Amino acid sequence: MKHIRLTQGALAAALLTAGTAQAGTLTIESWRVDDKALWEEVLIPAFQKKHPGIQIKFSPTAPTEYDSALQARLTGGTAGDLITCRPFDKSLDLYKKSFLEKLDGKGGMQNFPASAKVAWQSDDGKDTFCMPMASVIHGFFYNKKIFKELGLQPPKTVAEFHKAADAVKKAGKTPIALGTADQWEASQIVFTGIGPNYWKGEEGRKAIVAGSAKFTDAPYVAAWTEMSKWAPYLAKGYSAQTYGDTQNLFASGRAAMVPAGSWDIGYYNQQGVDFGAFPPPVQKAGDKCYISDHTDLGIGVNPKSKNKGDAYKFLEWVGSQEFADLYTNKVTGFFSLSNHLIAVKDPVAKSMIDWRKTCGSTIRLNAQILNRGEPNMETELWTVNSAVLNGKMTPKAAAERIQAGLSKWYKPAK
Amino acid sequence: MKKPFPWHILVFLTPAFLIYAVFSAFPLLDTLRLGFYTTSETGSQHFAWLANYRMLLFDPNWSEGFWNAMGNNVKFFLVHMLIQNPLGLLLAALLSMRGVRGAKAYQTLLFLPTLLSVVIIGFIWQLILSPLWGVAETLLGYVGLAEHFQPWLGQEETALYTLSLMSVWQFVGIPMMLIYAALIAIPDEIIEAAVVEGASAWRIFWTIRVPLILPTLGLVTILTFVGNFNAFDLIYSVKGALAGPSYSTDILGTYFYRAFFGYQSQLGSATLGAAVATLMFLVILAGVGVYFFFVQRKLQRFSF
């Protein structure tokens, strides 16, 4: 009898220790598949130097699947301890369903400006549920070698942009690397990237949210009109060109320009391309420029995490100077949102972050509030914007369809 | 003497019955049940009777997509019926001819794509057809047709048919094998008798072989129907769940995926997804029902 009790005790003890050992492993949910190596080789070891014994696993899901897969895992109780947060509604929705902890007053949060936190706060600004991690800036990359050969300068105005593109085309190269097969680039990089110059950044975005402007108004249609003129500059058969194709086209030096996000800097550096960046061209020389400076990544804590103590330790580290520096300089092209002063080392990343000094910053047009209803504006914009680039839809029809979709459910827009 | 209770029947049937009940029948019934619920803001579910179905069939936000997907699915099925199955029949007829050299090798080669993962098939064909690096244009150039090359996977008019043909290429081995098996099961005496009577090979094929393999052709039809209306993987792996351009390759499977799991910032809803799954189930059930009622009942089994 005593013997049996002993084995039971040993078994229980073994199970308990196994339990604690497991709770020590924090899992990070993320959609940044491309950053897996950086997390595993740079960020996590740096954290572990400070906190030895806390095991961390970075477990990313493909971006388009991330939201749905995460939602399923959170509902099923199998999601990781730390959750990478999309900005605005997506994470707000998770918070409303109590899938994210309230983070106000937690260590590290004091290092972020209010403007950075807006993306992860309740509408009244009282609850913050994710710690801001990084933003991305949209613009154009250009191949320095091709520009030099043809005697071109990075264009500042739309007219110069078209002139440069024509010159490249004449020289027998593809002016702009861009495809519409994956659809998202047409919206997230092109439309909400070049658009702010037409609708004056935040002013135009807030006007739509307030209902005082419509997508059918001139500034918004003008953005689509500009896109509709791009077809001659794109590679042959661009409607079947994927994002990977686009990256290859620019990296191999077959295309002179690519509308891109700062997150691609790391990739093109790796490919050894000699490239520079210029902000979306303005309409007339001397116009104020606007850039899409999108608060893109945050990180939150799963309330069902078995090891919240360690999760908060990690979060505090994410709010530190060390993380901000590592993230900005190692994960090139993501800019830390914290108040710390960081010297950006990469020249292209440096030039992009410097645009903030002269241009007005705005987030993606539809990121806040406008994506909440049905039809979902984000998916609608993907479809409509690629149709405009494909020449299947006129700018006017595009504007009408987006406005009609919005006014179906959004009161201020009616 | 009283017959003992046939325990062995129970013992042998129970495992299969249990597995079927747990993994097939119960999930199906639960899906039918779930379709009558809606999900609220907070994630809880409420009984809502036919609200989901009303939304899917009559609310333009959803119904346009649904009917578009349904239409595309019918086209997808028709391409398979008009190309895959006749092609399968033709190949089987050729392979079952006497004295075809290397028949076994052809069979294996034609059947091989069936064994490959759809993801691989999608990837290979995307590369072949890529306007930037694909070999399709060069190959067309060899026969002087280069100017007819189009980015077939990127155009609204051609994307769905291109995908259908990729699927045909992959799965033509299945009708071929089934029909081949039926053809070689036809006893030689019948064919020999016809030859003695002076019937031509053409006549023998149409008036003897084809009627004898009708049950198999029916089976192939219904397998194609069920497979096509459940299709999802190829479209998803090539075009993503948004099934672009402009939903021109959207079929019920991808439509279901977006409703159930959501896509990018569009949130998924398990209850709405269940309603879509139920509608798909009903479409397939109706198709199979029509087939059984009008075709299967009239088929004669030939036994020799």
XYZ file of C-alpha atoms in Angstrom:
718
model
C 0.000 0.000 0.000
C 2.714 2.393 1.023
C 4.601 1.448 -2.084
C 1.727 2.413 -4.310
C 1.321 5.775 -2.593
C 4.985 6.438 -3.170
C 4.742 5.846 -6.905
C 1.614 7.971 -7.038
C 3.459 10.755 -5.282
C 6.400 10.467 -7.614
C 4.063 10.482 -10.579
C 2.261 13.559 -9.334
C 5.551 15.311 -8.673
C 6.783 14.419 -12.131
C 3.577 15.756 -13.677
C 3.818 18.949 -11.678
C 7.378 19.674 -12.704
C 6.501 18.836 -16.278
C 3.662 21.322 -15.943
C 5.878 24.134 -14.716
C 8.505 23.395 -17.324
C 5.855 23.754 -19.978
C 4.384 26.915 -18.522
C 7.841 28.454 -18.817
C 7.611 28.318 -22.596
C 5.925 31.393 -24.003
C 4.503 31.123 -27.495
C 4.184 34.209 -29.693
C 1.436 34.271 -32.304
C 2.337 36.390 -35.307
C 1.694 36.855 -39.019
C 5.298 37.869 -39.707
C 6.398 34.593 -41.267
C 9.340 36.410 -42.870
C 10.772 37.444 -39.498
C 10.964 33.962 -37.988
C 14.739 33.755 -38.268
C 15.206 37.221 -36.787
C 13.082 36.406 -33.799
C 14.836 33.131 -33.224
C 18.372 34.346 -33.824
C 18.319 37.936 -32.571
C 15.351 39.024 -30.513
C 14.666 35.966 -28.372
C 18.339 35.372 -27.437
C 18.635 39.058 -26.502
C 15.645 38.735 -24.194
C 16.963 35.502 -22.704
C 20.230 37.177 -21.780
C 18.224 39.334 -19.391
C 15.797 36.637 -18.347
C 17.497 33.274 -18.516
C 15.181 30.335 -18.107
C 12.191 31.786 -19.944
C 11.730 29.757 -23.096
C 10.089 31.527 -26.016
C 8.727 30.100 -29.233
C 7.902 32.309 -32.206
C 5.082 30.644 -34.100
C 3.882 32.604 -37.143
C 0.910 31.960 -39.459
C 0.628 33.252 -43.047
C -0.717 36.847 -43.035
C -3.941 36.158 -44.897
C -4.760 33.234 -42.604
C -3.589 34.848 -39.404
C -6.758 36.549 -38.226
C -9.016 33.605 -38.789
C -6.580 31.006 -37.479
C -5.871 33.101 -34.404
C -9.565 33.585 -33.752
C -10.114 29.838 -33.974
C -7.209 29.104 -31.637
C -8.342 31.722 -29.119
C -11.864 30.333 -29.126
C -10.560 26.807 -28.791
C -8.187 27.812 -25.994
C -5.039 26.694 -27.841
C -3.637 30.102 -28.779
C -0.177 31.233 -27.699
C 0.606 33.386 -24.658
C 1.610 36.499 -26.565
C -0.506 37.714 -29.456
C 0.769 39.982 -32.214
C -2.000 42.510 -32.765
C -3.241 43.976 -36.007
C -4.113 47.653 -35.648
C -7.607 48.922 -34.887
C -10.777 46.920 -35.361
C -9.330 43.467 -35.640
C -7.704 43.619 -32.224
C -10.499 45.683 -30.739
C -12.823 42.871 -31.687
C -10.573 40.375 -29.891
C -10.507 42.602 -26.835
C -14.292 42.887 -26.801
C -14.476 39.103 -26.824
C -11.989 39.080 -23.873
C -9.223 37.429 -25.850
C -6.741 40.154 -24.870
C -5.658 41.473 -21.473
C -6.054 45.124 -20.549
C -2.538 46.584 -20.516
C -2.970 50.081 -19.073
C -0.287 50.803 -16.497
C 1.744 47.672 -17.244
C 5.519 47.976 -17.339
C 6.845 49.353 -20.598
C 3.612 51.030 -21.709
C 4.833 54.399 -20.426
C 7.413 54.493 -23.224
C 4.904 55.017 -26.015
C 3.332 58.262 -27.220
C -0.452 58.500 -27.198
C -0.573 58.607 -31.008
C 1.041 55.184 -31.198
C -1.397 53.654 -28.727
C -4.538 54.806 -30.565
C -4.408 51.795 -32.838
C -4.949 49.473 -29.881
C -7.393 51.342 -27.700
C -11.119 51.144 -27.191
C -13.049 53.860 -29.049
C -13.211 55.988 -25.878
C -9.450 55.637 -25.399
C -9.844 54.264 -21.868
C -8.587 50.725 -22.397
C -5.340 49.840 -24.115
C -4.983 46.177 -24.999
C -1.800 45.839 -27.058
C 1.640 47.336 -26.751
C 2.632 49.218 -29.930
C 5.547 47.479 -31.604
C 6.207 48.921 -35.014
C 4.923 50.880 -37.961
C 5.582 50.554 -41.676
C 5.954 53.377 -44.186
C 4.831 53.138 -47.799
C 6.610 54.631 -50.759
C 8.546 53.631 -53.857
C 11.896 51.922 -54.250
C 13.963 52.605 -57.331
C 16.900 50.786 -58.841
C 19.838 53.185 -58.578
C 21.739 51.588 -61.422
C 18.902 51.902 -63.933
C 18.150 55.477 -62.830
C 21.795 56.409 -63.244
C 22.087 54.811 -66.689
C 19.075 56.718 -67.925
C 20.055 59.943 -66.172
C 16.890 59.961 -64.043
C 16.259 61.549 -60.672
C 13.795 60.162 -58.112
C 10.537 61.852 -59.200
C 8.912 64.388 -56.905
C 5.690 65.132 -58.778
C 3.240 62.917 -60.598
C 4.326 64.425 -63.925
C 7.971 63.614 -63.201
C 6.941 60.122 -62.156
C 5.233 59.507 -65.496
C 8.175 61.012 -67.366
C 10.597 58.715 -65.566
C 8.371 55.716 -66.226
C 8.147 56.593 -69.931
C 11.922 56.903 -70.141
C 12.408 53.473 -68.566
C 9.865 51.937 -70.901
C 11.608 53.465 -73.886
C 14.860 51.905 -72.688
C 13.189 48.486 -72.843
C 12.810 47.781 -69.129
C 9.724 47.447 -66.993
C 9.046 50.820 -65.343
C 6.999 49.552 -62.379
C 7.118 46.106 -60.799
C 3.561 45.413 -59.694
C 1.098 42.570 -60.159
C -2.549 42.120 -59.316
C -2.793 38.349 -58.861
C -2.628 38.546 -55.069
C -4.822 41.644 -55.005
C -3.670 43.050 -51.660
C -0.775 45.123 -53.011
C -3.167 47.038 -55.240
C -4.954 48.216 -52.136
C -2.513 48.296 -49.231
C 0.542 49.512 -51.111
C -0.812 51.374 -54.116
C -4.183 52.888 -53.224
C -3.570 53.704 -49.557
C 0.095 54.413 -50.360
C -0.206 57.038 -53.098
C -3.699 58.168 -52.104
C -2.893 60.386 -49.068
C -1.307 62.963 -51.379
C -4.699 63.345 -53.032
C -6.932 63.343 -49.967
C -4.461 65.207 -47.742
C -3.676 62.386 -45.357
C -5.487 62.460 -42.036
C -7.763 65.265 -43.184
C -9.267 63.141 -45.936
C -9.344 59.996 -43.846
C -11.132 61.679 -40.967
C -13.568 63.311 -43.377
C -14.640 59.877 -44.610
C -14.972 58.585 -41.054
C -17.019 61.648 -40.117
C -19.189 61.246 -43.184
C -18.397 64.759 -44.404
C -16.641 63.391 -47.486
C -17.586 60.617 -49.866
C -15.377 58.278 -51.853
C -17.021 59.699 -54.956
C -15.516 63.136 -54.164
C -12.768 64.403 -56.439
C -9.690 63.709 -54.219
C -10.471 60.016 -53.831
C -11.464 59.477 -57.450
C -8.222 61.228 -58.418
C -6.222 58.537 -56.597
C -8.019 55.838 -58.590
C -7.582 57.841 -61.786
C -3.827 57.890 -61.252
C -3.835 54.115 -60.711
C -5.831 53.566 -63.895
C -2.953 55.150 -65.846
C -0.371 52.636 -64.685
C -1.206 49.701 -66.956
C 1.328 50.616 -69.703
C 4.118 50.741 -67.111
C 3.572 47.266 -65.692
C 5.128 44.021 -66.881
C 3.395 41.996 -69.565
C 0.705 39.787 -68.100
C 0.803 41.602 -64.770
C -2.690 40.387 -63.934
C -1.186 36.956 -63.272
C 1.854 38.348 -61.461
C 2.080 37.503 -57.756
C 3.797 39.498 -55.048
C 6.700 37.052 -55.151
C 7.016 37.685 -58.898
C 7.050 41.413 -58.223
C 9.831 41.057 -55.677
C 11.841 38.944 -58.128
C 11.266 41.382 -60.960
C 12.658 44.291 -58.977
C 15.409 42.302 -57.262
C 16.679 40.957 -60.584
C 16.987 44.481 -61.974
C 14.367 43.998 -64.677
C 12.137 46.720 -63.264
C 13.158 50.263 -62.350
C 10.633 51.071 -59.634
C 8.410 49.215 -57.217
C 5.648 50.600 -55.029
C 6.544 49.021 -51.723
C 6.353 49.069 -47.992
C 9.351 49.557 -45.753
C 9.085 45.910 -44.654
C 10.652 44.928 -47.988
C 13.924 46.744 -47.316
C 15.365 43.694 -45.588
C 14.444 41.440 -48.492
C 15.992 43.630 -51.179
C 19.107 44.151 -49.071
C 19.453 40.396 -48.842
C 19.154 40.144 -52.633
C 21.950 42.670 -53.007
C 19.989 45.276 -54.926
C 21.377 48.811 -54.969
C 18.218 50.795 -54.387
C 16.879 54.000 -52.940
C 13.439 55.175 -51.877
C 11.237 58.141 -52.702
C 7.897 59.113 -51.174
C 4.680 58.969 -53.254
C 4.911 61.850 -55.741
C 2.794 64.940 -55.126
C 0.497 66.503 -57.717
C 2.263 69.836 -58.180
C 5.749 70.920 -57.219
C 5.628 72.534 -53.801
C 2.528 70.629 -52.581
C 2.727 69.271 -49.051
C 3.450 65.571 -49.133
C 1.644 62.886 -47.156
C 2.813 59.365 -46.408
C 1.092 56.233 -45.256
C 2.874 55.685 -41.947
C 0.864 52.755 -40.740
C 0.883 51.582 -37.119
C 1.023 47.977 -38.095
C 2.160 45.735 -35.267
C 1.340 45.544 -31.591
C 1.639 42.787 -29.030
C -0.802 41.692 -26.362
C -1.279 39.005 -23.748
C -3.697 36.097 -23.974
C -5.853 36.122 -20.798
C -5.802 32.330 -20.849
C -2.010 32.206 -20.787
C -0.705 29.873 -18.106
C 2.272 32.061 -17.469
C 1.197 35.678 -17.436
C 4.065 36.691 -15.166
C 6.656 35.837 -17.769
C 4.457 37.224 -20.541
C 4.443 40.607 -18.839
C 8.202 40.407 -18.344
C 8.494 39.928 -22.073
C 6.139 42.787 -22.766
C 8.144 45.080 -20.529
C 11.203 44.179 -22.562
C 9.308 44.942 -25.796
C 8.795 48.445 -24.381
C 12.510 48.883 -23.687
C 15.152 50.848 -25.535
C 17.006 47.630 -26.311
C 14.046 46.101 -28.144
C 13.282 49.324 -30.008
C 16.855 49.466 -31.219
C 17.053 45.786 -32.181
C 13.688 45.828 -33.907
C 14.359 48.980 -35.896
C 17.845 48.032 -36.949
C 17.685 44.243 -37.279
C 14.145 43.808 -38.561
C 14.877 46.480 -41.141
C 11.906 48.448 -42.353
C 9.814 48.210 -39.220
C 10.050 51.366 -37.185
C 9.682 51.203 -33.449
C 6.816 53.288 -32.129
C 8.411 54.019 -28.753
C 9.718 57.350 -27.472
C 13.293 56.115 -27.342
C 15.789 57.832 -29.579
C 16.989 55.303 -32.102
C 19.659 55.761 -34.710
C 18.448 54.063 -37.884
C 21.457 52.477 -39.562
C 20.091 51.252 -42.885
C 20.277 54.135 -45.411
C 16.975 53.337 -47.137
C 15.158 52.881 -43.836
C 16.725 56.110 -42.611
C 15.520 58.034 -45.661
C 12.008 56.626 -45.239
C 11.775 57.511 -41.556
C 13.051 61.000 -42.410
C 9.995 61.576 -44.599
C 8.152 62.032 -41.323
C 9.963 65.344 -40.928
C 8.569 66.913 -44.102
C 5.441 64.907 -44.905
C 2.199 64.461 -43.003
C 1.740 60.958 -41.594
C -1.490 59.051 -41.951
C -2.622 55.462 -41.504
C -4.264 53.317 -44.150
C -7.501 54.944 -45.194
C -9.864 52.212 -44.127
C -8.001 50.843 -41.098
C -10.042 52.576 -38.448
C -13.802 51.985 -38.091
C -14.490 51.692 -41.848
C -13.732 47.967 -41.933
C -16.349 47.050 -39.370
C -19.408 46.420 -41.474
C -20.612 44.384 -44.372
C -19.507 44.338 -47.117
C -16.041 44.344 -45.601
C -14.242 47.369 -47.033
C -10.801 45.815 -46.909
C -11.777 42.896 -49.177
C -13.855 45.230 -51.349
C -10.827 47.495 -51.814
C -8.631 44.546 -52.780
C -11.077 43.533 -55.492
C -11.847 47.031 -56.738
C -8.261 48.286 -56.760
C -6.925 45.323 -58.681
C -9.813 45.702 -61.125
C -8.858 49.365 -61.650
C -5.221 48.411 -62.290
C -6.384 45.660 -64.643
C -8.444 48.173 -66.583
C -11.632 46.258 -65.757
C -13.194 49.072 -63.752
C -13.249 52.823 -64.214
C -12.126 55.085 -61.341
C -15.670 56.412 -61.098
C -17.205 52.951 -60.870
C -14.638 51.992 -58.226
C -15.517 55.036 -56.121
C -19.222 54.369 -56.484
C -18.909 50.745 -55.450
C -16.857 51.529 -52.335
C -19.163 54.376 -51.332
C -22.276 52.250 -51.890
C -20.793 49.470 -49.763
C -19.971 51.863 -46.962
C -23.307 53.667 -46.915
C -25.086 50.330 -46.610
C -24.100 50.061 -42.970
C -22.292 53.221 -41.881
C -24.675 55.927 -40.659
C -22.419 59.005 -41.097
C -21.884 58.011 -44.729
C -25.587 57.854 -45.629
C -33.563 -25.184 -31.304
C -33.477 -21.437 -30.877
C -30.963 -19.695 -33.069
C -28.286 -17.953 -30.969
C -28.146 -14.170 -31.199
C -25.708 -13.274 -34.026
C -23.185 -11.511 -31.800
C -20.496 -11.639 -34.419
C -22.452 -9.293 -36.665
C -22.686 -6.761 -33.864
C -19.007 -7.126 -33.013
C -17.892 -6.583 -36.579
C -20.253 -3.727 -37.306
C -19.837 -1.712 -34.113
C -16.348 -0.257 -34.681
C -17.167 0.966 -38.174
C -20.541 2.251 -37.032
C -18.995 4.131 -34.120
C -16.269 5.694 -36.232
C -18.808 6.680 -38.867
C -21.160 8.110 -36.274
C -18.506 10.111 -34.439
C -16.542 11.422 -37.396
C -19.163 11.650 -40.146
C -22.780 11.508 -39.062
C -22.513 13.593 -35.903
C -20.475 16.460 -37.451
C -22.927 16.556 -40.358
C -25.943 16.764 -38.059
C -24.194 19.325 -35.891
C -23.444 21.438 -38.971
C -27.119 21.315 -39.944
C -27.993 22.435 -36.402
C -25.361 25.184 -36.265
C -26.686 26.714 -39.485
C -29.799 27.818 -37.584
C -27.801 29.889 -35.099
C -26.186 33.313 -35.362
C -23.098 34.626 -33.609
C -23.410 37.859 -31.648
C -20.807 40.588 -31.123
C -19.458 38.906 -28.010
C -19.098 35.563 -29.722
C -22.065 33.786 -28.136
C -24.518 31.898 -30.322
C -28.276 32.302 -30.457
C -30.937 30.309 -32.207
C -32.140 32.365 -35.152
C -34.123 29.896 -37.255
C -33.576 30.797 -40.946
C -31.739 34.128 -40.541
C -28.486 32.827 -42.032
C -30.232 31.338 -45.040
C -32.235 34.494 -45.619
C -28.946 36.418 -45.566
C -27.157 34.026 -47.917
C -29.971 33.828 -50.428
C -31.551 37.299 -50.298
C -29.162 39.856 -48.752
C -27.177 41.222 -51.731
C -23.996 41.432 -49.593
C -23.940 37.668 -49.477
C -26.349 36.401 -52.142
C -24.440 37.931 -55.061
C -21.338 36.095 -53.932
C -23.270 32.900 -53.344
C -24.901 32.791 -56.767
C -21.658 33.818 -58.414
C -19.909 30.927 -56.663
C -22.728 28.570 -57.598
C -22.536 29.626 -61.261
C -18.778 29.198 -61.300
C -19.154 25.793 -59.698
C -21.534 24.714 -62.451
C -19.020 25.873 -65.077
C -16.261 24.032 -63.226
C -18.373 20.870 -63.275
C -19.319 21.252 -66.948
C -15.685 21.530 -67.997
C -14.981 18.280 -66.190
C -18.007 16.577 -67.751
C -17.245 17.795 -71.261
C -13.486 17.313 -71.224
C -12.233 15.168 -68.354
C -14.694 12.291 -68.670
C -14.804 11.956 -72.473
C -11.017 12.157 -72.405
C -10.933 9.469 -69.709
C -13.205 7.296 -71.857
C -11.053 7.842 -74.931
C -7.829 7.022 -73.117
C -9.356 3.938 -71.495
C -10.662 2.746 -74.873
C -7.244 3.226 -76.465
C -5.421 1.549 -73.599
C -7.766 -1.432 -73.555
C -7.165 -2.130 -77.247
C -5.177 -5.187 -77.906
C -1.507 -4.874 -78.656
C -0.924 -1.303 -77.501
C 2.771 -1.074 -76.800
C 3.687 0.347 -73.424
C 0.051 0.505 -72.296
C 1.044 -0.001 -68.668
C 3.583 2.800 -68.842
C 1.015 5.212 -70.307
C -1.457 4.218 -67.634
C 1.039 4.984 -64.899
C 2.060 8.286 -66.454
C -1.507 9.438 -66.951
C -2.459 8.431 -63.449
C 0.596 9.991 -61.829
C -0.705 13.593 -61.447
C -3.625 12.227 -59.428
C -1.172 11.169 -56.753
C 0.462 14.584 -56.480
C -0.602 17.147 -53.931
C -2.888 19.846 -55.279
C -0.535 22.439 -53.834
C 2.257 21.099 -56.022
C -0.008 20.994 -59.074
C -1.084 24.574 -58.464
C 2.469 25.731 -57.987
C 3.811 23.938 -61.069
C 1.087 25.283 -63.318
C 1.408 28.777 -61.935
C 5.089 28.654 -62.865
C 4.431 27.165 -66.295
C 1.794 29.781 -67.111
C 3.587 32.733 -65.525
C 3.869 35.558 -68.065
C 7.192 36.572 -66.506
C 9.144 33.345 -66.214
C 6.820 30.624 -67.482
C 7.687 28.248 -70.298
C 4.200 28.348 -71.809
C 4.911 31.327 -74.040
C 8.194 29.893 -75.292
C 6.562 26.539 -75.996
C 3.752 28.242 -77.914
C 6.430 30.146 -79.791
C 7.878 26.879 -81.139
C 4.610 26.203 -82.947
C 4.168 29.821 -83.999
C 1.385 30.637 -81.556
C 3.290 32.960 -79.214
C 1.033 35.915 -79.940
C -1.917 33.938 -78.596
C -0.355 33.706 -75.159
C -2.307 35.436 -72.397
C -1.890 35.681 -68.623
C -4.660 33.114 -68.410
C -4.692 32.848 -64.645
C -4.981 36.612 -64.228
C -7.923 37.408 -66.498
C -11.508 37.347 -65.371
C -12.624 35.670 -68.594
C -10.108 32.833 -68.576
C -9.012 32.209 -64.991
C -11.797 29.791 -64.065
C -11.426 27.729 -67.236
C -7.674 27.599 -66.824
C -8.094 26.289 -63.296
C -10.715 23.784 -64.475
C -8.331 22.473 -67.107
C -5.548 22.186 -64.540
C -7.910 20.104 -62.437
C -8.853 18.023 -65.502
C -5.165 17.420 -66.185
C -4.666 16.239 -62.647
C -7.689 13.986 -62.279
C -8.236 12.508 -65.736
C -6.525 9.356 -64.465
C -9.450 8.444 -62.235
C -12.230 8.111 -64.861
C -9.626 6.499 -67.118
C -8.834 3.781 -64.580
C -12.466 3.161 -63.637
C -13.583 2.925 -67.250
C -10.561 0.856 -68.156
C -11.420 -1.633 -65.428
C -14.989 -1.864 -66.729
C -13.853 -2.273 -70.331
C -11.504 -5.143 -69.650
C -14.199 -6.841 -67.576
C -16.354 -7.270 -70.702
C -16.067 -10.941 -71.658
C -14.199 -11.645 -74.882
C -16.943 -13.962 -76.162
C -19.351 -11.098 -76.719
C -16.808 -9.099 -78.667
C -15.737 -12.161 -80.628
C -19.347 -12.944 -81.504
C -19.780 -9.415 -82.797
C -16.603 -9.679 -84.840
C -17.869 -12.925 -86.366
C -21.144 -11.170 -87.196
C -19.044 -8.652 -89.114
C -19.439 -5.586 -86.884
C -16.833 -2.870 -87.275
C -14.640 -1.814 -84.339
C -16.514 1.502 -84.228
C -19.864 -0.254 -84.076
C -18.637 -2.688 -81.435
C -17.502 0.201 -79.303
C -20.748 2.176 -79.451
C -23.308 -0.620 -79.419
C -21.609 -3.182 -77.197
C -18.875 -1.740 -75.046
C -20.424 1.597 -74.129
C -23.821 0.183 -73.069
C -22.015 -2.416 -70.972
C -19.980 0.198 -69.117
C -22.891 2.601 -68.570
C -23.038 1.901 -64.821
C -19.380 2.914 -64.587
C -19.993 6.078 -66.622
C -22.808 6.891 -64.225
C -20.499 6.326 -61.293
C -17.845 8.559 -62.840
C -20.450 11.278 -63.389
C -21.595 11.235 -59.808
C -18.041 11.125 -58.460
C -17.163 14.124 -60.635
C -20.244 15.969 -59.443
C -19.558 15.395 -55.756
C -15.845 16.112 -56.162
C -16.397 19.323 -58.127
C -19.012 20.769 -55.821
C -16.760 20.055 -52.852
C -13.705 21.417 -54.649
C -11.639 24.018 -52.871
C -7.963 23.192 -52.618
C -6.798 23.979 -56.155
C -8.482 27.392 -56.320
C -7.287 28.216 -52.824
C -3.699 27.249 -53.498
C -3.514 29.194 -56.763
C -5.765 32.201 -56.232
C -6.170 32.407 -52.453
C -9.484 32.538 -50.627
C -10.493 35.762 -52.354
C -10.609 33.801 -55.622
C -9.677 36.722 -57.836
C -9.666 38.515 -60.127
C -12.958 40.013 -58.978
C -14.250 36.686 -57.630
C -14.198 35.178 -61.104
C -12.786 31.901 -59.754
C -14.879 31.848 -56.597
C -16.569 28.481 -56.081
C -18.682 27.235 -53.199
C -15.614 25.872 -51.401
C -13.758 29.196 -51.328
C -16.979 31.051 -50.579
C -17.497 28.726 -47.629
C -13.932 29.325 -46.477
C -14.437 33.074 -46.374
C -17.753 32.744 -44.576
C -16.464 30.270 -41.993
C -12.867 31.283 -41.376
C -12.987 34.860 -42.643
C -10.229 36.364 -44.727
C -7.764 39.081 -43.827
C -9.819 41.638 -41.903
C -13.159 40.004 -42.675
C -14.196 38.049 -39.612
C -15.314 34.476 -39.951
C -18.565 33.191 -38.531
C -18.945 29.517 -37.660
C -22.716 29.723 -37.829
C -22.855 31.416 -41.225
C -20.207 28.991 -42.441
C -22.352 26.110 -41.264
C -25.264 27.531 -43.248
C -23.111 27.683 -46.391
C -21.931 24.127 -45.748
C -25.542 23.028 -45.368
C -26.473 24.652 -48.681
C -23.533 22.906 -50.343
C -24.691 19.656 -48.799
C -28.217 20.207 -50.117
C -26.960 21.002 -53.623
C -24.912 17.829 -53.674
C -27.760 15.822 -52.156
C -30.143 17.125 -54.819
C -27.687 16.295 -57.572
C -27.134 12.783 -56.262
C -30.898 12.395 -55.766
C -31.642 13.367 -59.355
C -28.991 10.967 -60.519
C -30.356 8.047 -58.516
C -33.932 8.756 -59.519
C -33.457 9.271 -63.242
C -30.309 7.355 -64.062
C -29.305 4.736 -61.546
C -32.776 3.175 -61.363
C -32.826 2.583 -65.100
C -29.395 1.019 -65.245
C -29.218 -2.697 -65.658
C -26.488 -4.721 -64.091
C -25.057 -7.158 -66.498
C -23.727 -10.306 -64.966
C -22.080 -13.046 -66.798
